[in-house]
CSV table of C-alpha atoms in Angstrom, one decimal:
chain,number,residue,atom,x,y,z
A,1,MET,CA,2.7,134.9,-22.8
A,2,GLU,CA,2.6,133.9,-26.4
A,3,LEU,CA,0.3,131.0,-25.5
A,4,PHE,CA,-2.5,133.3,-24.7
A,5,PHE,CA,-2.4,135.0,-28.1
A,6,LEU,CA,-3.1,131.5,-29.4
A,7,CYS,CA,-6.0,130.7,-27.1
A,8,GLY,CA,-8.5,131.1,-29.9
A,9,LEU,CA,-6.6,128.7,-32.0
A,10,ILE,CA,-6.2,126.2,-29.2
A,11,LEU,CA,-9.9,126.3,-28.2
A,12,PHE,CA,-10.9,126.0,-31.9
A,13,THR,CA,-8.7,122.9,-32.2
A,14,LEU,CA,-10.0,121.4,-29.1
A,15,PHE,CA,-13.8,122.1,-29.4
A,16,VAL,CA,-14.5,122.6,-33.1
A,17,SER,CA,-12.1,120.2,-34.8
A,18,VAL,CA,-13.8,117.2,-33.3
A,19,SER,CA,-12.2,114.8,-35.7
A,20,LEU,CA,-8.8,115.7,-34.4
A,21,SER,CA,-9.6,115.9,-30.7
A,22,TYR,CA,-12.2,113.2,-30.1
A,23,LEU,CA,-9.8,110.5,-29.1
A,24,VAL,CA,-7.9,112.8,-26.8
A,25,PHE,CA,-11.2,113.9,-25.2
A,26,GLN,CA,-12.3,110.4,-24.7
A,27,LYS,CA,-9.1,109.3,-23.1
A,28,THR,CA,-8.9,112.3,-20.8
A,29,ASN,CA,-12.6,112.4,-19.9
A,30,ASN,CA,-12.6,108.7,-19.2
A,31,LYS,CA,-9.6,109.1,-16.9
A,32,SER,CA,-11.1,112.2,-15.2
A,33,SER,CA,-14.5,110.5,-14.9
A,34,SER,CA,-13.2,107.4,-13.3
A,35,MET,CA,-11.2,109.5,-10.8
A,36,ILE,CA,-14.1,111.8,-10.0
A,37,THR,CA,-16.5,108.9,-9.5
A,38,ALA,CA,-14.5,107.6,-6.6
A,39,ASN,CA,-15.7,109.0,-3.3
A,40,THR,CA,-17.6,111.6,-5.3
A,41,ASN,CA,-19.9,112.4,-2.3
A,42,ASN,CA,-17.0,113.5,-0.2
A,43,LEU,CA,-14.7,115.4,-2.7
A,44,PRO,CA,-13.7,118.9,-1.8
A,45,PRO,CA,-15.9,121.7,-3.2
A,46,GLY,CA,-14.9,123.2,-6.5
A,47,ASN,CA,-15.3,123.4,-10.2
A,48,MET,CA,-13.5,121.2,-12.8
A,49,GLY,CA,-13.8,123.8,-15.5
A,50,LEU,CA,-14.0,123.1,-19.2
A,51,PRO,CA,-13.5,119.6,-20.6
A,52,TYR,CA,-9.8,118.7,-21.1
A,53,ILE,CA,-8.5,122.2,-20.3
A,54,GLY,CA,-10.2,122.5,-17.0
A,55,GLU,CA,-9.2,125.8,-15.3
A,56,SER,CA,-5.6,125.7,-16.6
A,57,LEU,CA,-6.0,129.0,-18.5
A,58,GLN,CA,-7.2,130.8,-15.4
A,59,PHE,CA,-4.4,129.2,-13.3
A,60,LEU,CA,-1.7,130.3,-15.7
A,61,ASN,CA,-3.2,133.7,-16.7
A,62,THR,CA,-3.5,135.0,-13.2
A,63,GLY,CA,0.3,134.5,-12.8
A,64,ARG,CA,1.0,136.2,-16.1
A,65,LYS,CA,-1.0,139.1,-14.9
A,66,GLY,CA,1.2,139.3,-11.8
A,67,HIS,CA,-1.2,137.9,-9.3
A,68,PRO,CA,-0.8,134.1,-9.0
A,69,GLU,CA,-2.4,134.1,-5.6
A,70,LYS,CA,-5.7,135.4,-7.0
A,71,PHE,CA,-6.5,132.0,-8.5
A,72,ILE,CA,-6.1,130.5,-5.0
A,73,PHE,CA,-7.7,133.1,-2.8
A,74,ASP,CA,-10.7,133.7,-5.1
A,75,ARG,CA,-11.6,130.0,-4.8
A,76,VAL,CA,-10.9,129.7,-1.1
A,77,SER,CA,-13.3,132.6,-0.6
A,78,LYS,CA,-15.9,131.3,-3.0
A,79,TYR,CA,-16.0,127.8,-1.5
A,80,SER,CA,-15.3,128.8,2.1
A,81,SER,CA,-12.7,126.1,2.3
A,82,ASN,CA,-8.9,125.8,2.4
A,83,VAL,CA,-9.2,122.7,0.3
A,84,PHE,CA,-10.9,122.8,-3.1
A,85,LYS,CA,-10.9,120.8,-6.3
A,86,THR,CA,-10.2,121.9,-9.9
A,87,SER,CA,-8.5,120.7,-13.0
A,88,ILE,CA,-5.1,122.1,-13.8
A,89,LEU,CA,-2.8,121.1,-16.7
A,90,PHE,CA,-5.2,118.3,-17.8
A,91,GLU,CA,-5.3,116.7,-14.3
A,92,PRO,CA,-8.1,116.6,-11.6
A,93,THR,CA,-6.4,118.5,-8.8
A,94,VAL,CA,-7.0,119.3,-5.2
A,95,VAL,CA,-5.5,122.6,-4.2
A,96,VAL,CA,-4.5,122.7,-0.5
A,97,CYS,CA,-3.8,125.9,1.5
A,98,GLY,CA,-2.3,126.8,4.8
A,99,ALA,CA,0.4,125.6,7.2
A,100,THR,CA,-1.6,122.6,8.4
A,101,ALA,CA,-2.0,121.3,4.8
A,102,ASN,CA,1.7,122.1,4.0
A,103,LYS,CA,2.7,120.0,7.1
A,104,PHE,CA,0.4,117.2,6.0
A,105,LEU,CA,1.8,117.0,2.5
A,106,PHE,CA,5.5,117.5,3.4
A,107,SER,CA,5.2,114.9,6.2
A,108,ASN,CA,3.6,112.3,4.0
A,109,GLU,CA,6.0,112.3,1.1
A,110,ASN,CA,6.3,108.8,-0.4
A,111,LYS,CA,3.6,107.6,2.1
A,112,LEU,CA,0.4,109.1,0.9
A,113,VAL,CA,1.8,111.4,-1.8
A,114,GLN,CA,4.7,111.6,-4.2
A,115,SER,CA,6.2,114.3,-6.4
A,116,TRP,CA,4.4,114.9,-9.7
A,117,TRP,CA,5.3,117.0,-12.8
A,118,PRO,CA,3.2,117.7,-15.8
A,119,ASP,CA,3.7,115.8,-19.0
A,120,SER,CA,5.5,118.8,-20.4
A,121,VAL,CA,8.5,117.9,-18.2
A,122,ASN,CA,8.9,114.5,-19.8
A,123,LYS,CA,8.9,116.0,-23.2
A,124,ILE,CA,11.5,118.6,-22.3
A,125,PHE,CA,13.6,116.0,-20.4
A,126,PRO,CA,13.4,113.0,-22.7
A,127,SER,CA,15.6,110.7,-20.6
A,128,SER,CA,12.9,110.7,-17.9
A,129,THR,CA,10.6,108.8,-20.3
A,130,GLN,CA,12.8,105.8,-19.8
A,131,THR,CA,11.9,105.8,-16.2
A,132,SER,CA,9.8,108.7,-14.8
A,133,SER,CA,10.4,112.2,-13.7
A,134,LYS,CA,9.7,111.0,-10.1
A,135,GLU,CA,12.4,108.3,-10.3
A,136,GLU,CA,14.9,110.8,-11.8
A,137,SER,CA,14.2,113.2,-9.0
A,138,ILE,CA,14.9,110.5,-6.4
A,139,LYS,CA,18.2,109.7,-8.1
A,140,MET,CA,19.2,113.3,-8.0
A,141,ARG,CA,18.4,113.7,-4.3
A,142,LYS,CA,20.7,110.8,-3.5
A,143,MET,CA,23.5,112.4,-5.5
A,144,LEU,CA,23.3,116.0,-4.6
A,145,PRO,CA,23.8,116.2,-0.8
A,146,ASN,CA,27.5,115.6,-0.8
A,147,PHE,CA,28.0,118.6,-3.2
A,148,LEU,CA,25.4,121.0,-1.7
A,149,LYS,CA,25.7,120.5,2.1
A,150,PRO,CA,27.1,123.5,4.0
A,151,GLU,CA,30.6,122.1,4.6
A,152,ALA,CA,31.0,121.3,0.9
A,153,LEU,CA,29.7,124.7,-0.1
A,154,MET,CA,32.2,126.5,2.0
A,155,ARG,CA,34.8,126.1,-0.7
A,156,TYR,CA,32.5,127.8,-3.3
A,157,ILE,CA,32.2,131.1,-1.4
A,158,GLY,CA,35.5,132.6,-2.6
A,159,MET,CA,34.7,131.4,-6.2
A,160,MET,CA,31.3,133.0,-6.1
A,161,ASP,CA,32.9,136.3,-4.8
A,162,SER,CA,35.5,136.2,-7.6
A,163,ILE,CA,32.8,135.6,-10.2
A,164,ALA,CA,30.7,138.4,-8.7
A,165,GLN,CA,33.6,140.8,-8.9
A,166,GLN,CA,34.2,140.0,-12.5
A,167,HIS,CA,30.5,140.3,-13.2
A,168,PHE,CA,30.2,143.7,-11.7
A,169,GLN,CA,33.3,145.0,-13.5
A,170,SER,CA,32.0,143.9,-16.9
A,171,GLY,CA,28.3,144.5,-16.5
A,172,TRP,CA,27.7,147.3,-13.9
A,173,GLU,CA,30.6,149.5,-13.3
A,174,ASN,CA,31.0,152.7,-15.3
A,175,LYS,CA,27.4,152.5,-16.4
A,176,GLU,CA,24.7,155.1,-15.7
A,177,GLN,CA,21.9,152.5,-15.8
A,178,VAL,CA,21.4,148.8,-16.1
A,179,THR,CA,18.6,146.3,-16.4
A,180,VAL,CA,18.8,144.1,-13.4
A,181,PHE,CA,17.1,140.8,-14.2
A,182,PRO,CA,19.2,139.7,-17.3
A,183,LEU,CA,22.3,140.7,-15.3
A,184,ALA,CA,21.2,138.7,-12.3
A,185,LYS,CA,20.6,135.7,-14.6
A,186,ARG,CA,24.1,136.2,-16.1
A,187,TYR,CA,25.7,136.1,-12.6
A,188,THR,CA,23.7,133.1,-11.3
A,189,PHE,CA,24.2,131.1,-14.5
A,190,TRP,CA,27.9,131.8,-14.4
A,191,VAL,CA,28.1,130.5,-10.9
A,192,ALA,CA,26.0,127.4,-11.7
A,193,CYS,CA,28.3,126.6,-14.7
A,194,LYS,CA,31.3,126.8,-12.5
A,195,VAL,CA,29.9,124.7,-9.6
A,196,PHE,CA,28.3,122.0,-11.8
A,197,LEU,CA,30.5,122.0,-14.9
A,198,SER,CA,33.8,123.8,-13.9
A,199,ILE,CA,33.2,126.2,-16.7
A,200,GLN,CA,34.1,129.8,-15.9
A,201,ASP,CA,35.0,131.3,-19.3
A,202,PRO,CA,32.3,134.0,-19.9
A,203,LYS,CA,32.2,133.3,-23.6
A,204,HIS,CA,31.7,129.6,-23.0
A,205,VAL,CA,29.0,130.3,-20.4
A,206,ALA,CA,27.2,132.8,-22.8
A,207,LYS,CA,27.2,130.2,-25.5
A,208,PHE,CA,24.2,128.3,-24.1
A,209,ALA,CA,22.8,130.7,-21.5
A,210,ASP,CA,20.1,132.5,-23.6
A,211,PRO,CA,17.8,129.5,-24.3
A,212,PHE,CA,17.2,128.8,-20.6
A,213,ASN,CA,14.4,131.4,-20.4
A,214,ASP,CA,12.4,129.4,-22.9
A,215,VAL,CA,13.0,126.1,-21.1
A,216,ALA,CA,11.8,127.4,-17.8
A,217,SER,CA,8.6,128.7,-19.3
A,218,GLY,CA,8.0,125.5,-21.2
A,219,ILE,CA,8.2,123.3,-18.2
A,220,ILE,CA,5.0,124.6,-16.6
A,221,SER,CA,2.9,125.3,-19.6
A,222,ILE,CA,0.0,123.7,-21.5
A,223,PRO,CA,1.7,120.8,-23.4
A,224,ILE,CA,0.4,121.7,-26.9
A,225,ASN,CA,3.3,121.5,-29.3
A,226,LEU,CA,2.2,124.2,-31.8
A,227,PRO,CA,4.6,126.8,-33.2
A,228,GLY,CA,4.9,129.8,-31.1
A,229,THR,CA,3.7,128.2,-27.8
A,230,SER,CA,5.8,128.2,-24.7
A,231,PHE,CA,5.9,124.4,-24.8
A,232,ASN,CA,7.2,124.3,-28.4
A,233,LYS,CA,9.8,126.9,-27.6
A,234,GLY,CA,10.8,125.0,-24.4
A,235,ILE,CA,11.4,121.8,-26.4
A,236,LYS,CA,13.5,123.6,-29.0
A,237,ALA,CA,15.6,125.4,-26.4
A,238,SER,CA,16.2,122.2,-24.4
A,239,ASN,CA,17.4,120.4,-27.5
A,240,GLN,CA,19.8,123.3,-28.2
A,241,ILE,CA,21.2,123.3,-24.7
A,242,ARG,CA,21.4,119.5,-24.6
A,243,LYS,CA,23.6,119.5,-27.8
A,244,GLU,CA,26.1,121.7,-26.1
A,245,LEU,CA,26.0,119.7,-22.9
A,246,LEU,CA,26.7,116.5,-24.8
A,247,SER,CA,29.8,118.1,-26.3
A,248,ILE,CA,31.0,119.1,-22.8
A,249,ILE,CA,30.3,115.6,-21.5
A,250,GLU,CA,32.3,114.0,-24.3
A,251,GLN,CA,35.3,116.2,-23.6
A,252,ARG,CA,35.1,115.5,-19.9
A,253,LYS,CA,35.1,111.8,-20.5
A,254,ILE,CA,38.4,112.2,-22.4
A,255,ASP,CA,39.9,114.3,-19.6
A,256,LEU,CA,38.9,111.7,-17.0
A,257,ALA,CA,40.4,108.9,-19.0
A,258,ASN,CA,43.7,110.8,-19.3
A,259,LYS,CA,43.6,111.8,-15.6
A,260,LEU,CA,43.5,115.5,-16.5
A,261,THR,CA,40.7,115.9,-14.0
A,262,HIS,CA,39.3,113.9,-11.1
A,263,ASP,CA,35.9,112.4,-10.2
A,264,ASN,CA,35.2,114.9,-7.4
A,265,GLN,CA,35.9,118.0,-9.4
A,266,ASP,CA,32.2,118.8,-9.8
A,267,ILE,CA,28.9,117.2,-10.2
A,268,LEU,CA,29.4,116.4,-13.9
A,269,SER,CA,32.6,114.3,-13.2
A,270,HIS,CA,30.8,112.6,-10.3
A,271,MET,CA,27.9,111.6,-12.6
A,272,LEU,CA,30.2,110.2,-15.2
A,273,VAL,CA,31.9,107.8,-12.8
A,274,ALA,CA,28.9,107.0,-10.6
A,275,THR,CA,27.0,103.6,-11.0
A,276,ASP,CA,23.6,102.4,-10.0
A,277,ASP,CA,22.8,99.4,-7.8
A,278,ASN,CA,23.5,97.2,-10.8
A,279,GLY,CA,26.9,98.7,-11.6
A,280,GLN,CA,25.6,100.5,-14.6
A,281,HIS,CA,26.7,104.0,-15.6
A,282,MET,CA,24.3,106.7,-16.6
A,283,THR,CA,23.9,107.4,-20.3
A,284,ASP,CA,25.2,110.6,-21.7
A,285,LEU,CA,21.7,111.8,-22.5
A,286,ASP,CA,20.6,111.0,-18.9
A,287,ILE,CA,23.6,113.0,-17.5
A,288,ALA,CA,22.8,115.9,-19.9
A,289,ASP,CA,19.2,116.1,-18.8
A,290,LYS,CA,20.2,116.0,-15.1
A,291,ILE,CA,22.7,118.8,-15.6
A,292,LEU,CA,20.1,120.7,-17.6
A,293,GLY,CA,17.7,120.4,-14.7
A,294,LEU,CA,20.4,121.5,-12.2
A,295,LEU,CA,21.3,124.6,-14.3
A,296,ILE,CA,17.7,125.6,-14.4
A,297,GLY,CA,17.2,125.1,-10.7
A,298,GLY,CA,20.6,126.5,-9.9
A,299,HIS,CA,20.1,129.9,-11.5
A,300,ASP,CA,16.5,130.8,-12.4
A,301,THR,CA,15.1,130.9,-8.9
A,302,ALA,CA,18.1,132.7,-7.4
A,303,SER,CA,18.1,135.3,-10.2
A,304,ALA,CA,14.4,136.1,-9.6
A,305,ALA,CA,15.1,136.5,-5.9
A,306,ILE,CA,18.1,138.7,-6.5
A,307,THR,CA,16.1,140.9,-8.9
A,308,PHE,CA,13.3,141.5,-6.3
A,309,ILE,CA,15.9,142.2,-3.6
A,310,VAL,CA,17.2,145.0,-5.7
A,311,LYS,CA,13.6,146.2,-6.4
A,312,TYR,CA,12.6,146.3,-2.7
A,313,LEU,CA,15.9,147.9,-1.6
A,314,SER,CA,15.3,150.7,-4.1
A,315,GLU,CA,11.8,151.3,-2.6
A,316,LEU,CA,12.8,151.1,1.0
A,317,PRO,CA,15.8,153.3,1.7
A,318,HIS,CA,15.7,152.6,5.5
A,319,ILE,CA,16.1,148.9,4.8
A,320,TYR,CA,18.8,149.6,2.2
A,321,ASN,CA,20.8,151.6,4.8
A,322,LEU,CA,20.7,148.8,7.4
A,323,VAL,CA,21.9,146.3,4.8
A,324,LEU,CA,24.6,148.8,3.7
A,325,LYS,CA,25.8,149.2,7.2
A,326,GLU,CA,26.1,145.4,7.7
A,327,GLN,CA,27.9,144.8,4.4
A,328,MET,CA,30.3,147.7,4.7
A,329,GLU,CA,31.4,146.5,8.1
A,330,ILE,CA,32.3,143.2,6.5
A,331,ALA,CA,34.0,144.9,3.5
A,332,LYS,CA,36.1,147.1,5.8
A,333,SER,CA,37.3,144.0,7.7
A,334,LYS,CA,38.8,142.5,4.5
A,335,LYS,CA,42.4,142.9,3.4
A,336,PRO,CA,42.9,144.2,-0.2
A,337,GLY,CA,42.1,141.5,-2.6
A,338,GLU,CA,40.8,139.1,0.1
A,339,LEU,CA,37.7,137.2,-0.9
A,340,LEU,CA,34.6,136.5,1.2
A,341,ASN,CA,34.6,133.4,3.4
A,342,TRP,CA,32.3,131.4,5.5
A,343,GLU,CA,32.7,133.6,8.6
A,344,ASP,CA,31.7,136.7,6.5
A,345,ILE,CA,28.6,134.9,5.3
A,346,GLN,CA,27.6,134.2,9.0
A,347,LYS,CA,27.8,137.9,9.8
A,348,MET,CA,25.1,138.7,7.1
A,349,LYS,CA,22.2,138.0,9.4
A,350,TYR,CA,20.1,141.1,8.6
A,351,SER,CA,20.9,140.8,4.9
A,352,TRP,CA,19.5,137.3,4.9
A,353,SER,CA,16.4,138.4,6.8
A,354,VAL,CA,15.8,141.0,4.1
A,355,ALA,CA,16.3,138.3,1.4
A,356,CYS,CA,13.8,136.0,3.2
A,357,GLU,CA,11.2,138.8,3.4
A,358,VAL,CA,11.6,139.4,-0.3
A,359,MET,CA,11.1,135.7,-1.0
A,360,ARG,CA,8.0,135.8,1.2
A,361,LEU,CA,6.4,138.5,-0.9
A,362,ALA,CA,7.8,137.4,-4.2
A,363,PRO,CA,8.6,133.6,-3.9
A,364,PRO,CA,10.5,132.3,-6.9
A,365,LEU,CA,8.7,128.9,-6.3
A,366,GLN,CA,5.0,129.5,-6.5
A,367,GLY,CA,4.1,126.1,-5.4
A,368,ALA,CA,4.4,122.4,-6.5
A,369,PHE,CA,2.4,119.4,-7.3
A,370,ARG,CA,2.0,116.0,-5.6
A,371,GLU,CA,0.2,112.9,-6.6
A,372,ALA,CA,-2.0,110.8,-4.3
A,373,ILE,CA,-0.5,107.2,-4.2
A,374,ASN,CA,-3.4,106.0,-2.0
A,375,ASP,CA,-6.9,107.1,-1.1
A,376,PHE,CA,-6.8,109.3,2.0
A,377,VAL,CA,-8.8,112.0,3.9
A,378,LEU,CA,-7.6,115.6,4.2
A,379,SER,CA,-9.5,118.2,6.2
A,380,GLY,CA,-12.5,115.8,6.2
A,381,PHE,CA,-12.5,115.4,2.4
A,382,SER,CA,-11.7,112.3,0.4
A,383,ILE,CA,-8.7,112.5,-1.9
A,384,PRO,CA,-8.8,109.7,-4.5
A,385,LYS,CA,-5.7,107.8,-5.5
A,386,GLY,CA,-4.2,109.3,-8.7
A,387,TRP,CA,-5.5,112.8,-8.1
A,388,LYS,CA,-2.9,115.6,-8.1
A,389,LEU,CA,-2.5,118.0,-5.2
A,390,TYR,CA,-1.1,121.5,-5.5
A,391,TRP,CA,0.2,123.5,-2.6
A,392,SER,CA,0.9,127.3,-2.9
A,393,THR,CA,3.4,129.4,-1.2
A,394,HIS,CA,1.0,132.3,-1.3
A,395,SER,CA,-1.6,130.5,0.8
A,396,THR,CA,0.7,131.1,3.9
A,397,HIS,CA,3.1,133.9,2.7
A,398,ARG,CA,0.2,136.4,2.2
A,399,ASN,CA,-2.1,135.0,4.9
A,400,PRO,CA,-2.6,137.4,7.8
A,401,GLU,CA,-3.0,134.5,10.1
A,402,CYS,CA,0.5,133.4,9.4
A,403,PHE,CA,2.1,136.8,8.8
A,404,PRO,CA,0.4,139.8,10.4
A,405,GLU,CA,0.1,142.8,7.9
A,406,PRO,CA,1.2,140.5,5.1
A,407,GLU,CA,1.7,143.3,2.6
A,408,LYS,CA,4.1,145.1,4.9
A,409,PHE,CA,7.8,144.6,4.3
A,410,ASP,CA,9.3,143.6,7.7
A,411,PRO,CA,12.6,141.6,7.9
A,412,THR,CA,12.2,141.3,11.7
A,413,ARG,CA,9.8,138.5,11.0
A,414,PHE,CA,12.8,136.3,10.6
A,415,GLU,CA,14.7,137.3,13.7
A,416,GLY,CA,14.8,134.9,16.7
A,417,THR,CA,13.0,131.7,16.1
A,418,GLY,CA,11.5,133.1,12.9
A,419,PRO,CA,8.1,132.2,11.4
A,420,VAL,CA,5.9,129.4,12.6
A,421,PRO,CA,7.0,126.1,10.9
A,422,TYR,CA,5.3,125.4,7.5
A,423,THR,CA,4.3,129.0,6.9
A,424,PHE,CA,7.5,130.2,5.2
A,425,VAL,CA,8.1,127.7,2.4
A,426,PRO,CA,10.0,129.3,-0.6
A,427,PHE,CA,12.1,126.2,-0.7
A,428,GLY,CA,9.3,123.7,0.0
A,429,GLY,CA,9.6,121.5,3.1
A,430,GLY,CA,10.0,118.0,4.5
A,431,PRO,CA,11.9,115.3,2.6
A,432,ARG,CA,11.5,117.3,-0.6
A,433,MET,CA,12.8,120.6,0.7
A,434,CYS,CA,15.0,122.1,-2.0
A,435,PRO,CA,18.5,120.5,-1.7
A,436,GLY,CA,20.0,123.7,-3.1
A,437,LYS,CA,18.7,126.0,-0.3
A,438,GLU,CA,22.1,126.6,1.2
A,439,TYR,CA,23.7,127.1,-2.2
A,440,ALA,CA,21.0,129.7,-3.0
A,441,ARG,CA,21.7,131.5,0.3
A,442,LEU,CA,25.4,131.8,-0.4
A,443,GLU,CA,24.8,132.9,-4.0
A,444,ILE,CA,22.3,135.6,-3.0
A,445,LEU,CA,24.3,137.0,-0.1
A,446,VAL,CA,27.5,137.2,-2.2
A,447,PHE,CA,25.6,139.2,-4.8
A,448,MET,CA,24.1,141.4,-2.1
A,449,HIS,CA,27.5,142.1,-0.7
A,450,ASN,CA,29.0,143.1,-4.1
A,451,VAL,CA,26.1,145.2,-5.3
A,452,ILE,CA,25.5,147.2,-2.1
A,453,LYS,CA,29.1,148.0,-1.4
A,454,ARG,CA,29.3,149.5,-4.9
A,455,PHE,CA,26.0,151.3,-5.5
A,456,ASN,CA,22.8,152.8,-4.5
A,457,TRP,CA,20.2,152.8,-7.2
A,458,GLU,CA,16.8,154.2,-8.3
A,459,LYS,CA,14.1,152.4,-10.3
A,460,LEU,CA,13.5,154.0,-13.7
A,461,LEU,CA,9.9,152.6,-14.0
A,462,ALA,CA,7.9,153.5,-11.0
A,463,ASP,CA,5.0,151.1,-11.6
A,464,GLU,CA,6.6,148.3,-13.5
A,465,LYS,CA,4.3,145.4,-14.0
A,466,ILE,CA,5.2,142.0,-12.4
A,467,ILE,CA,4.5,138.8,-14.4
A,468,VAL,CA,4.8,135.2,-13.3
A,469,ASP,CA,6.0,132.9,-16.1
A,470,PRO,CA,6.6,130.6,-14.1
A,471,MET,CA,8.6,132.7,-11.7
A,472,PRO,CA,7.9,136.3,-10.8
A,473,ILE,CA,9.8,138.8,-12.9
A,474,PRO,CA,9.5,142.5,-13.7
A,475,ALA,CA,8.0,142.9,-17.1
A,476,LYS,CA,10.8,145.1,-18.4
A,477,GLY,CA,13.6,143.5,-16.4
A,478,LEU,CA,13.8,146.2,-13.7
A,479,PRO,CA,15.9,149.0,-15.2
A,480,VAL,CA,17.6,151.1,-12.6
A,481,ARG,CA,19.9,154.2,-12.5
A,482,LEU,CA,23.1,153.5,-10.6
A,483,ILE,CA,24.5,155.8,-8.0
A,484,PRO,CA,28.1,154.7,-7.2
A,485,HIS,CA,29.3,155.3,-3.6
A,486,LYS,CA,31.8,158.1,-3.2
A,487,ALA,CA,35.3,156.9,-2.4
C-alpha cells in the first residue's frame, strides 16, 4: 500500500529524470519491442500501457482496493476476448481466462510454458540468482513429496491439534474479542515451524514471525528499491529472517554430527544431508532461502483462508450450525485428552466443502505467471516465445458459466464429483499444483475443529474493507466478539 503513496515520486523518476532512466528505458523498450514485433499481426487484443510500467499500477491497485478480478473482467469485456495482452511487472504479458485456458497451461508445463516469477523474487531470494527461481522450484518439487504426501502427513495431525489447543488457550480463551488474521497467522506459522524446522517453542517461533508480512508483499511488487516501498521492505525483512535461519541451520548441523537428531526429522535435516546429481550438498544460504520460501507458502495462504472461513461463518449462521454439528460429533467421540487423527479428518466432509467455497470466493492464490518457452497458438492468437502468461483464479471462480450464481455461498457445489475440472483452482493444477495442498487441508480443518467447538462469534465491523496484498485480507484484521459455548 505504501507503494501507491510514492507513485508520484516513481513516475517522476521514470519519466522526468531522463538522465537516470534512459538506459533502463532503452533496455526494456528494446526487449518489449522485439517481442511485440514477432507475430504482431496475430497477437491477442489489448493495451501495453505506459512505457516500462505498462499496466502494473492498475493490476496491483485493483487488488489493493479489494477487487483483483476487476482488472481481468474489465479487459475481457472491453476486448470481447478471454485472452488479451498487457504489460505487467515490466513484462509483455498475455492474460488467459477460463477453464479451457487453465487446462492448456497446466497441461503444457515444461512443454510450451514454464514457471516464471518477477525479478523481485530473485532479489528477495538471492540464492536463486546462482541458478534461477525456476530451477530452484524444480529442486523443491523433487524434495517435498516425501514430506507432504498424505501418508507422511498423517503423523502431523496430532501435532497440529496440540499446537491448536495451545494456541487457543493462549490467544483466544477468556477474551471478549480478538482480531482473527494475526492470530491465524500465529497458528499457521507455529505449525510450519514445527513441521519444517522442529521448532515449537512459542518464544522462538515469535522471534522471526513478524517480518513475514513484508516478505510476502515484497515478492509481488514493483521492484523499485526505494525506502518505504513494499519491495524495499521485503528485502530488509528477508535478510532479517535469513539471519535467524542461518543460526538455526548451524545448530542443526552440530546436532546431526553428534547424532542428536536424524536426517528424516524434518525438511531442514533432509536438506542438510541431501546431495545433487554431482554429490554436492546445498549451501547454507541455499537451504535458508528454501526454508524461507516454505515458511511463506506454508502459513500465509492458509492463514488467509482461515480468516475468511471465520468471516463467512459469522455472516452465515445456517452454515455455521451445520459445521458445528459435524465438528461436535467428532469432539464427542474423543476420549479426554485424545488428539485428532486421520479418521477424524476424513469425517470433516462438510467442513471441507465450506472451506473450499470460501477459497472459491476469496482464493489465497490470485493467479500465477508462466513464460512461453516456444512460439505457440492459443485460442487462435500467436503467443511469442519469451512472453509471460498470467492465469487468474477469478476468471473461473466468479464466472457464472463455471459456477452458477457465483456470488452465492453454496458449499454443496463441492459435493459428489464437485466442480468441473480446471474451474476450481485455488491450488493451481497440473504438474505445478501446489504440493502443500493436503498439508493446507489438514491445517485448516484442525483449526476449524478447535475454533468452532469452543466459540460462536460476531464481526465487530459490519462492512470491513478487503484488500489484496498479495493475498486477500480484511483491512483491519477481522475483529470479532467471541461467544463461548455453554458447558
